[in-house]
Each structure stands twice: as structure tokens, then as C-alpha cells.
Amino acid sequence: MACRLPTQLATPGKLHHPHHAKTSTCHGTLSWRRTLAPDAFLSSTQSSSTTLSGCSYKRPLVTCTAQTNVGAVNLAPGTPVRSTSILVVGATGTLGRQIVRRALDEGYDVRCLVRPRPAPADFLRDWGATVVNADLSKPETIPATLVGIHTVIDCATGRPEEPIKTVDWEGKVALIQCAKAMGIKKFLFFSIHNCDKHPEVPLMEIKYCTEKFLQESGLNHIVIRLCGFMQGLIGQYAVPILEEKSVWGTDAPTRIAYMDTQDIARLTFIALRNENLNEKLLTFAGPRAWTTQEVITLCERLAGQDANVTTVPVSILRFTRQLTRLFEWTNDVADRLAFSEVLSSDTVFSSPMAETYNLLGVDGKDIISLEKYLQDYFTNILKKLKDLKAQSKQTDIYF
Amino acid sequence: MTSSATSRAISSISGTTINIISSSSSSSHRYSSSMGWIRPTTLSVANTPNWAPSFISRTHRSRLVLIPRATSSSPDTGKKPNKRTRIRTKSNKKKPPQNQTQTQDQTQQQTSPSTSTSTSVVAQEEQQKQQLRLDLEDVNPVGLGRRSRQLFDEVWRKFSGLGQISSTSRADQREALDALLVREGPMCEFAIPGAQNTTVLVIGPTSRIGRIVVRKLMLRGYSVKALVRKADEQVVDMLPRSVEVVVGDVGDPSTLMAAVEGCNKIIYCATARSAITGDLFRVDHRGVYNVTKAFQDYNNKLAQLRAGKSSKSKLLLAKFKSQDSLVGWEARQGTYFQDVVASKYDGGMDAKFEFTASGEAVFSGYVFTRGGYVELTKRLSLPLGRTLDRYEGLVLSVGGNGRSYILILEAGPLADTSQSKLYFARISTKVGFCRVRVPFSSFRPVKPEDPPLDPFLIHTLTIRFEPRRQKPVEGPAAMKQDPRSFKLILEYIKALPTGQETDFILVSCTGSGLEPTRREQVLKAKRAGEDSLRRSGLGYTIIRPGPLKEEPGGQRALIFDQGNRISQGISCADVADICVKALLDSTARNKSFDVCYEYVAEQGKELYELVAHLPDKANNYLTPALSVLEKNT
């Protein structure tokens, strides 16, 4: 595969991106400073003069820092906010729901910021959380949700099918600015491991920029970088193998240290309560890093059946990505496939956890390993299937 | 061969299971869930190689060969799934076809706007190729178009999923996974095996502790009833939606019957909102009494319905309602020592057990001899097949003039009574009728070297009166009575069944942290409430937390203690956690204990002989902590 050509093509391709088309000031590679003041958000909240200023580089993106005093003064006469009131953004996601459960179990009053949708997230209310409707891509809906909140936990990520910038960047900036202005005491942000090393992947770059923006904002914050969720593997590999469907994997040498989201949630709240960890950057990784092929082999062994594996070379993924970047109308697709750039490198998504465990006062043995997790899954599901089979046999007799 | 056959069977079943789960979850996902499981099967039906090269050649004329393994496996699984697909499409046609296809297409266009344009081009080619092979009945342009699009979407989804950093599964798949991983499934950290069949009534669900208790119960899969005084919108909004809200007031017994119905356990965390004596009396004292009474009434009703076969029904040892029932009881007298010097002043003693004209069995008499006693004894005859080891104590319904008595149990092998060992427990009665509950655990051996009482071996019961250590009875009428005379009206003696777990958890208070002025009042009401719970016969757990703090739980080590040695506060969430853990913990039954954070200073630490433990993920700190505490205090 010709590697050089696509990367050259990539840069002009960006110009065709619908969002960049609006700000024609964006050239070359992205930097977090420039993107810090997204036009969409500023035009709705800030005065129009800032929007019109030519280069966003010079913009006082640190409008937040300017507001530091204002926020503090505003808060002084109000009633003190209880330290147990938290807002979870992205509460319906894989990680978000575990965060909500853990928080409720530890006695927090949990408010969930959820997008208005026809089928509401009932399970959150069933657990005892309060659900408020707001949309990060509509900044005017955010402030009301932050009233009476002590801590904001942000575990939101845009859905794959929507343009990556609206929620992950503009929405997050709006959220952080609101949090600052309203005197939120602590802001916890979930980022991606190694996001500073892969600016070519839009999502990772955005996460990295958000980290930076959060630091600049002066909010009391903790950033937690994550590697991968075990829960994701179930849908990706375990279920298809059990159903004898084809499993798609890559031959990428990338290793990811998957972690159980329940463990992440547990560690998160230990970190949240530890005042020594303020302004720190933590990385949570699982006990061992796995390649895709290893995960599939493990699933096959535990399920006791061979998988119908379709291995797609990473080069094809990369190629498709670069191809789709050529056209404006396929740019979203290109963004989606961007992770293939990381896959083709030998990156290891893992980090030694001994220090983190030490910092949090957690025993590393309590963190579940992927083998154990998948084994639990397969024993449970196979038992369930057996029960069902027995039941269906019985009904055969009756009918 | 056999293994492949079974695995196929499993796979087909697994498809159905997940379908059931997902279709029950929400109606909005109906289309996708009914269709979703067809896609993969069609996918493996040799279609993949058709589109794959064409797609590649369209985009880039290159030497790429894609997906070798799908091709090789396709003829193997080819036939069976094909049939299934056809059946499914037929069943879909029964519904209004036009609407459904349109909505289907629309939703797909929404989910993948960017791919739809490229899809249509490829789909056309694919359609042409497919037509060659399909039967006549399958050549339905609408169905074909839809199917080819589904096929492409599926492949594209999987393909693009590989290049993504976070894989989000589709809505229908997600529902199925949720059911297993998140809600009540065994993979969930919080799920407790026995929780599904247990209904817990929470009294005071909006209190600081109650709020958290309700949430914790919901997370663990219990069914929860919540007793509120008014079902205002404001109040109901505070509770999770699937909690059953019952309107009632603990001060009003008539409203409680509906509340306790269908409940297995009760957690009482309501408290008076003011220090007004009336309020305290109503909630903290009478409230507990009313709830225990309602709950016992409900249990008794159940026990009656099951004709005494319920685990809740007591075992009748003796019922004194006729002359005949006195048969077998023997009144005796004796002395602990022979008092040589004073014997000439001995006033003697006398006792008789008789059935009066008013229908009462009365044991009465006097003991003037120093060191003398009188006793009433009977060899117990248990119904066939019953032994007392399934019971945890005795309950006596007695009346009289409020003396205290000693209950003595003889235990040993029936064949050889000389080996019997004696165990005693002191009971006190009130003027008028009362029920006295004597747990077997409170019986002490007469000879200290004897082993503790084994209820299995009990064969004789004795009620003994002795004039020593009688408390002067309160009230004007009692002043004239000689403490050496007594009258005991016996109604019945029953054995209380053991329960494995606690039935009633009461959150009381230690009294520390209260203002001195209201402290006495509050404590008095709370203690009275605790007493009425202990006397109720329910399995109880009384938790007396230190001053409550509003902070997240699980942060600091806890101290469990009995006696008034609590100095620290405790977070509401930790108290709630203890409540929920105690529900299914056998060591928590019939215990009262104080609990607070660990006292950090070194001095005085030796006071606490009990377990301090930091609550953690999987561990159960409650059992070891409570197992060293005494029962029935």
C-alpha cells in the first residue's frame, strides 16, 4: 500500500469537511488552540463580534479564565451545593450506565443528562436517578441542568453515525464553559489513552484538545484516560461466535488492555473522592493487553466452537479511509474509519497500573481480567441456553 | 458431526432467546429487532463474494482479494438459514407491507445517510446477480431491494466497525446485551440471587437513609414498596419509577394493612420530623409497634391459610383453656438450702395450679421460707416428628401481678433422665397480661461447665417462683402486696419458629449528636419502639447509627459495637448499605448494634473489641462483624 499518497491527500480533504467549510480559516493541521472556539457555539452564546474576528488563533478562547471571578462571586450568596449531587453526561452509554449505578449505590444523588428521544432511558429512572433532557449540541439547554450540581462526570461520546464535531467538540466546550461559569466544583472527563500521540484520528485529537481546554479553563478537574471496554467485546466477538455468524477482525498488531466498565466505575469514584488527585491525569488499563486475534482465539476456546473469522487486513481499512476522504460526502465515513491509522501502527493501549493502584489504594487483584470476564459470560450464557433447551423439550411433551 | 449439530441447535436457540428479550424490552425497536436476526444469516449465504470483488473493483482497480473464509464456509451453512429467511419474510408480509418497508427504509437512511448513496449503486448490481438464483416467490422487487440493502448495511457496519475506536452496537443488539450484562443478569455486580422474589417495604423512603435504601434495593433487583404519607408529585418524583407507592401513615394502623400485604421484609427508616413528644411517640414508638403488628397479622393470616404448615407458624406447647389442659403439670416446692436457725419462724410455702371458674389457669401461692421456691413443671410432649431444634425460643402469654420467674429447661437423652442438664433463664412479667419471649440462646446452664443448650434435647419445662430478687411492683395497688406471694395466669406457651433472616430492620439512633434538651425525649421514644419490635416476635435487626453525615459511602472503616461507646458519625449511604446487606444475612437476625466510623485516635482504641472493616467491592463485611455480636439484646 502506498502510504505517502493518502496522507497527502488527507489534508486537502479536510477542506471539504462541512464543518471546516464554514471556518475557512482552518488550514494545515489542527491544533487545540485554534479549534478551541468553535464558531457554532460562539455564535449562539458569545457576542457576534468574536465570531467575526478573523483568525480563531488569536481569539481569547480562555473566555473561561476571564470568567473565573464572576463565577465565584455569583455563587457566594447561594445555598451551598451538597457534595453528593453529581451530573452524569452520557449516562446511557456503556460506561455511563455503570457510573450511574455505582454512584447511586454509593449514595450520590445522580442527575443524568440525556438527549430528548422518543424512547426515554427508563432504566436510569428505575434505578433512582433523575433524568434531565438536554443536548450538548444545543448549548442553550445545558445551563439549566447544572443547577445545584457539585460534580460533573463526562462520559459522553458522539454516536458513530453523527458528525464527530458537534457533540465531542462543540458540545464539550459548551459544557466546560457552562460548568466554569456556574461554579461547578469538580469536573471529571474521560479521555482515550494515547490520544496525544495520534492527532490523525479526529476523535482522539478532539479528546486531547478537550483535555487541554479543561486544563486552561481553571476548573478543578480530573482526566481519566481509558483503553477499551470488555463489554464491547461481547457484542463484537462473543455473540457472533455463539450464533455461528461471521466474526470480523483485523490482523492489526495493536494491543488493547481491555477493562471491565464496572471496575472503571469503581475506581473512578475512588479517584473522585481523593482530593490529592485533583488536576491529575490518570490512565486506567486492564491487566493485560490483547490483540484482536488473541481475543477471538480466547472466545473460541471458551465457547468451545470455532469462529467463522473474516480477517480484514488493516491496509484495506486504511485505504478505504483515505479513499473516502477524497469526497466531501464521504468524509464522515472517513472520520469513522480513522482509527485504522492507529491500528496500522504498533501502538499498545496499555499502561502499567501499579502506581495508579497505589495512588487509589486499590488492590490490583480486584480488577477482573479478560479471561475471567469472558469465562463468566460464556458459562452464564451456555447455562441459560441449556435451561432454555430443557424447557423447550418439556413443552414438546405437553403440546 | 454431532458437535456441529448441537452447536447449530444452540445457535438457533440463542437467536430466539435474544429475540425474546429484545422484543419485550421496547416497542420502538420492534422493526429492527424482528428483522435484525435475518441479516447475518443471509450474509453467510454465499452473497459476500458477489459484492466483494465488485465493490473493490468499482472503487479501485487493484489486486485485492477480500474475505477468503466467508466463501469457504458458505456452502456448509447455506441451506438451513435460507429456509429460515424465507419463513421470516413471509411472516413479515402479513403485517401491512407497504408501511413497514417504508419505515424500515427510512430508518436505515437516517442511520446511515452517508452510505446510502453508495449503497444503491452496488445494490443494483447485486440484485441482478441475485435474481438469477432465487425462486419465483422471492422475486419481489420491494423485498429484494430491502434485503440487499440490509445485507450491504450489515457488511458495511462490520467493516467500518473495525476501523472505529469505540464500537457501539445497534439498538436491538444492545437491548439484548443489556438484559444480560446490566439489568438482572448474573454478570451484574449488584445482582443478588434471592432478590427477585423478595418484596421489601421501605417506610420513610424519602428520608436521608431511606432514599438511598430504595435505590440500592432497586439496583439489586428487589421489588420495593414505599410507604408515603401523601402521594404528591414531589414525593413520587423522588422515588424510582418502578417502586410501588403505598399511601399510609405509621401512626394509623388501619392504613398499614395494605402496605404490608405481599411484603417479605420491612426496612423502617422513618423518624419524627420534630422533637414534639406527640410526634416522637407517633412515629418512633407507636409507629414501629403498628407496623410490626400489621406485619405479624399478615404473617399469621398467611400461616392460617397454609393450615399451620407455614414456616411462620408457631408450635403450640401448651394451651390452658380447659380443666383437662392442666393434666401433666405438677406443682412442687423446694429450698436451695436448709436454714437451721430460722426454721422455727418459717412461714412455710404453698402453691397450687388450678383452673378457675372464670376460665383461667392460675398458678398462685406464697413462699415465706428463706431460700424456698415453688415451681410448676411438665414433661413436654411434642407432636410427632417435631423437635424444638427448628425453633428458636419460647413465647409465653401470661398475666398476673408482675413477678419475675425463672424458666428452667431440662435437656438430655430421653431414655436416661439422670443425664439431663438444667438450663435457666429469668423472665419478668407485667401486671396484667403480657407476652414474654424467651429465646433459647438466653438460657444458661446451671452448672457453668455444661455445654450450651441444645433445643433438640429439651424434654421438661419448669416455671419457678422464688421470692429473691423480686422488683417492687409499681402502682398503688401493688404497695400492699407482699413480694413473696404471687399469682400467674397462664394462657399458652408456644415455640417460636426460627427464621434464617431478619424480617424487620429498624434504623434507630445512638443519641449522640443530639441536642441535650431533646435527647432524652428522642431516646425514650426510640427505645420504646425498639422494645416493641423485640417483643413482636419478628426477626429483627436494630441499627443504631452515630450522627448521620451526608456523604458518599464506602470511604471509611466501620465499627460495629454493642453498648454506648459510639463517638463518631457515619454516612447515610453506609447505613443504607448495612440495611440492604442485613436483609439476606443470617447473622443479622435478632441483633441490635451501634455502628459508626472508626475512631482514628489511638487512645481508647482498645475499647472496641469488634471488627472494623473498610467496605469493598465483593466482600461482605457485615457477616464477620455481626457474628461476634450477641443476639437478642
CSV table of N, CA and C in Angstrom, one decimal, chain A residues 129-183:
chain,number,residue,atom,x,y,z
A,129,ALA,N,-32.2,7.4,39.5
A,129,ALA,CA,-31.5,8.6,39.1
A,129,ALA,C,-32.6,9.6,38.5
A,130,THR,N,-32.2,10.9,38.5
A,130,THR,CA,-33.1,11.9,37.9
A,130,THR,C,-32.6,12.1,36.5
A,131,VAL,N,-33.6,12.1,35.6
A,131,VAL,CA,-33.2,12.3,34.2
A,131,VAL,C,-33.6,13.7,33.7
A,132,VAL,N,-32.6,14.5,33.2
A,132,VAL,CA,-33.0,15.8,32.6
A,132,VAL,C,-32.6,15.7,31.1
A,133,ASN,N,-33.5,16.3,30.4
A,133,ASN,CA,-33.3,16.4,28.9
A,133,ASN,C,-32.5,17.6,28.5
A,134,ALA,N,-31.4,17.3,27.8
A,134,ALA,CA,-30.6,18.4,27.2
A,134,ALA,C,-29.8,17.8,26.1
A,135,ASP,N,-29.2,18.6,25.3
A,135,ASP,CA,-28.5,18.1,24.2
A,135,ASP,C,-27.2,19.0,24.1
A,136,LEU,N,-26.1,18.3,24.1
A,136,LEU,CA,-24.8,19.0,24.1
A,136,LEU,C,-24.6,19.8,22.8
A,137,SER,N,-25.3,19.4,21.8
A,137,SER,CA,-25.1,20.1,20.5
A,137,SER,C,-26.0,21.4,20.5
A,138,LYS,N,-26.8,21.5,21.5
A,138,LYS,CA,-27.6,22.7,21.7
A,138,LYS,C,-27.2,23.4,23.0
A,139,PRO,N,-26.3,24.2,23.0
A,139,PRO,CA,-25.7,24.7,24.2
A,139,PRO,C,-26.7,25.5,25.1
A,140,GLU,N,-27.7,26.0,24.6
A,140,GLU,CA,-28.7,26.7,25.4
A,140,GLU,C,-29.4,25.8,26.4
A,141,THR,N,-29.4,24.5,26.1
A,141,THR,CA,-30.1,23.6,27.0
A,141,THR,C,-29.2,23.2,28.2
A,142,ILE,N,-27.9,23.5,28.2
A,142,ILE,CA,-27.0,23.0,29.2
A,142,ILE,C,-27.2,23.6,30.6
A,143,PRO,N,-27.2,25.0,30.7
A,143,PRO,CA,-27.0,25.6,32.0
A,143,PRO,C,-28.1,25.1,33.0
A,144,ALA,N,-29.3,25.0,32.6
A,144,ALA,CA,-30.3,24.6,33.5
A,144,ALA,C,-30.0,23.2,34.2
A,145,THR,N,-29.3,22.4,33.5
A,145,THR,CA,-29.1,21.1,34.0
A,145,THR,C,-28.0,21.1,35.1
A,146,LEU,N,-27.2,22.2,35.2
A,146,LEU,CA,-26.1,22.3,36.1
A,146,LEU,C,-26.5,22.9,37.4
A,147,VAL,N,-27.7,23.3,37.6
A,147,VAL,CA,-28.1,24.0,38.8
A,147,VAL,C,-28.1,23.0,40.0
A,148,GLY,N,-27.4,23.4,41.0
A,148,GLY,CA,-27.4,22.5,42.2
A,148,GLY,C,-26.5,21.3,42.1
A,149,ILE,N,-25.6,21.4,41.1
A,149,ILE,CA,-24.7,20.2,40.9
A,149,ILE,C,-23.3,20.5,41.5
A,150,HIS,N,-22.7,19.6,42.1
A,150,HIS,CA,-21.4,19.7,42.7
A,150,HIS,C,-20.3,19.2,41.7
A,151,THR,N,-20.5,18.0,41.2
A,151,THR,CA,-19.5,17.4,40.4
A,151,THR,C,-20.1,17.0,39.0
A,152,VAL,N,-19.4,17.2,38.0
A,152,VAL,CA,-19.9,16.8,36.6
A,152,VAL,C,-19.0,15.6,36.2
A,153,ILE,N,-19.6,14.5,35.8
A,153,ILE,CA,-18.8,13.4,35.2
A,153,ILE,C,-19.2,13.3,33.8
A,154,ASP,N,-18.2,13.4,32.9
A,154,ASP,CA,-18.5,13.5,31.5
A,154,ASP,C,-18.0,12.2,30.9
A,155,CYS,N,-18.9,11.3,30.5
A,155,CYS,CA,-18.5,10.1,29.8
A,155,CYS,C,-19.2,10.0,28.5
A,156,ALA,N,-19.5,11.1,27.9
A,156,ALA,CA,-20.2,11.1,26.6
A,156,ALA,C,-19.3,11.1,25.4
A,157,THR,N,-19.7,10.4,24.4
A,157,THR,CA,-19.1,10.4,23.1
A,157,THR,C,-20.2,10.4,22.1
A,158,GLY,N,-19.9,11.1,21.0
A,158,GLY,CA,-21.0,11.1,19.9
A,158,GLY,C,-21.2,9.7,19.4
A,159,ARG,N,-22.4,9.5,18.9
A,159,ARG,CA,-22.6,8.2,18.2
A,159,ARG,C,-21.8,8.2,16.9
A,160,PRO,N,-21.5,7.0,16.5
A,160,PRO,CA,-20.6,6.8,15.3
A,160,PRO,C,-21.3,7.4,14.1
A,161,GLU,N,-22.6,7.4,14.1
A,161,GLU,CA,-23.3,7.9,12.8
A,161,GLU,C,-23.4,9.4,12.7
A,162,GLU,N,-23.1,10.1,13.8
A,162,GLU,CA,-23.3,11.5,13.7
A,162,GLU,C,-21.9,12.2,13.5
A,163,PRO,N,-21.9,13.4,12.9
A,163,PRO,CA,-20.7,14.1,12.7
A,163,PRO,C,-20.0,14.3,14.0
A,164,ILE,N,-18.7,14.0,14.0
A,164,ILE,CA,-17.9,13.9,15.2
A,164,ILE,C,-17.8,15.2,16.0
A,165,LYS,N,-17.8,16.3,15.3
A,165,LYS,CA,-17.5,17.6,15.9
A,165,LYS,C,-18.6,18.1,16.8
A,166,THR,N,-19.9,17.9,16.4
A,166,THR,CA,-20.9,18.6,17.1
A,166,THR,C,-21.0,18.2,18.6
A,167,VAL,N,-21.0,17.0,18.9
A,167,VAL,CA,-21.0,16.6,20.3
A,167,VAL,C,-19.7,16.6,21.0
A,168,ASP,N,-18.7,15.9,20.3
A,168,ASP,CA,-17.5,15.7,21.0
A,168,ASP,C,-16.6,17.0,21.2
A,169,TRP,N,-16.8,17.9,20.3
A,169,TRP,CA,-16.0,19.1,20.5
A,169,TRP,C,-16.8,20.3,20.9
A,170,GLU,N,-17.8,20.7,20.0
A,170,GLU,CA,-18.5,21.9,20.4
A,170,GLU,C,-19.3,21.7,21.6
A,171,GLY,N,-20.0,20.6,21.7
A,171,GLY,CA,-20.8,20.3,22.9
A,171,GLY,C,-20.0,20.3,24.2
A,172,LYS,N,-18.8,19.7,24.1
A,172,LYS,CA,-17.9,19.6,25.3
A,172,LYS,C,-17.4,21.0,25.7
A,173,VAL,N,-17.1,21.8,24.7
A,173,VAL,CA,-16.6,23.1,25.0
A,173,VAL,C,-17.7,23.9,25.7
A,174,ALA,N,-18.9,23.8,25.2
A,174,ALA,CA,-20.0,24.5,25.8
A,174,ALA,C,-20.2,24.0,27.2
A,175,LEU,N,-20.1,22.7,27.4
A,175,LEU,CA,-20.3,22.1,28.7
A,175,LEU,C,-19.3,22.6,29.7
A,176,ILE,N,-18.0,22.6,29.3
A,176,ILE,CA,-17.0,23.1,30.2
A,176,ILE,C,-17.1,24.5,30.5
A,177,GLN,N,-17.5,25.3,29.5
A,177,GLN,CA,-17.6,26.7,29.8
A,177,GLN,C,-18.8,27.0,30.7
A,178,CYS,N,-19.9,26.3,30.5
A,178,CYS,CA,-21.0,26.4,31.4
A,178,CYS,C,-20.6,26.0,32.8
A,179,ALA,N,-19.9,24.9,32.9
A,179,ALA,CA,-19.5,24.4,34.3
A,179,ALA,C,-18.7,25.4,35.0
A,180,LYS,N,-17.8,26.0,34.2
A,180,LYS,CA,-16.9,27.0,34.8
A,180,LYS,C,-17.8,28.2,35.3
A,181,ALA,N,-18.6,28.7,34.4
A,181,ALA,CA,-19.4,29.9,34.7
A,181,ALA,C,-20.3,29.6,35.9
A,182,MET,N,-20.8,28.4,36.1
A,182,MET,CA,-21.7,28.1,37.1
A,182,MET,C,-21.1,27.6,38.4
A,183,GLY,N,-19.8,27.6,38.4
A,183,GLY,CA,-19.1,27.3,39.6
A,183,GLY,C,-19.1,25.8,40.0
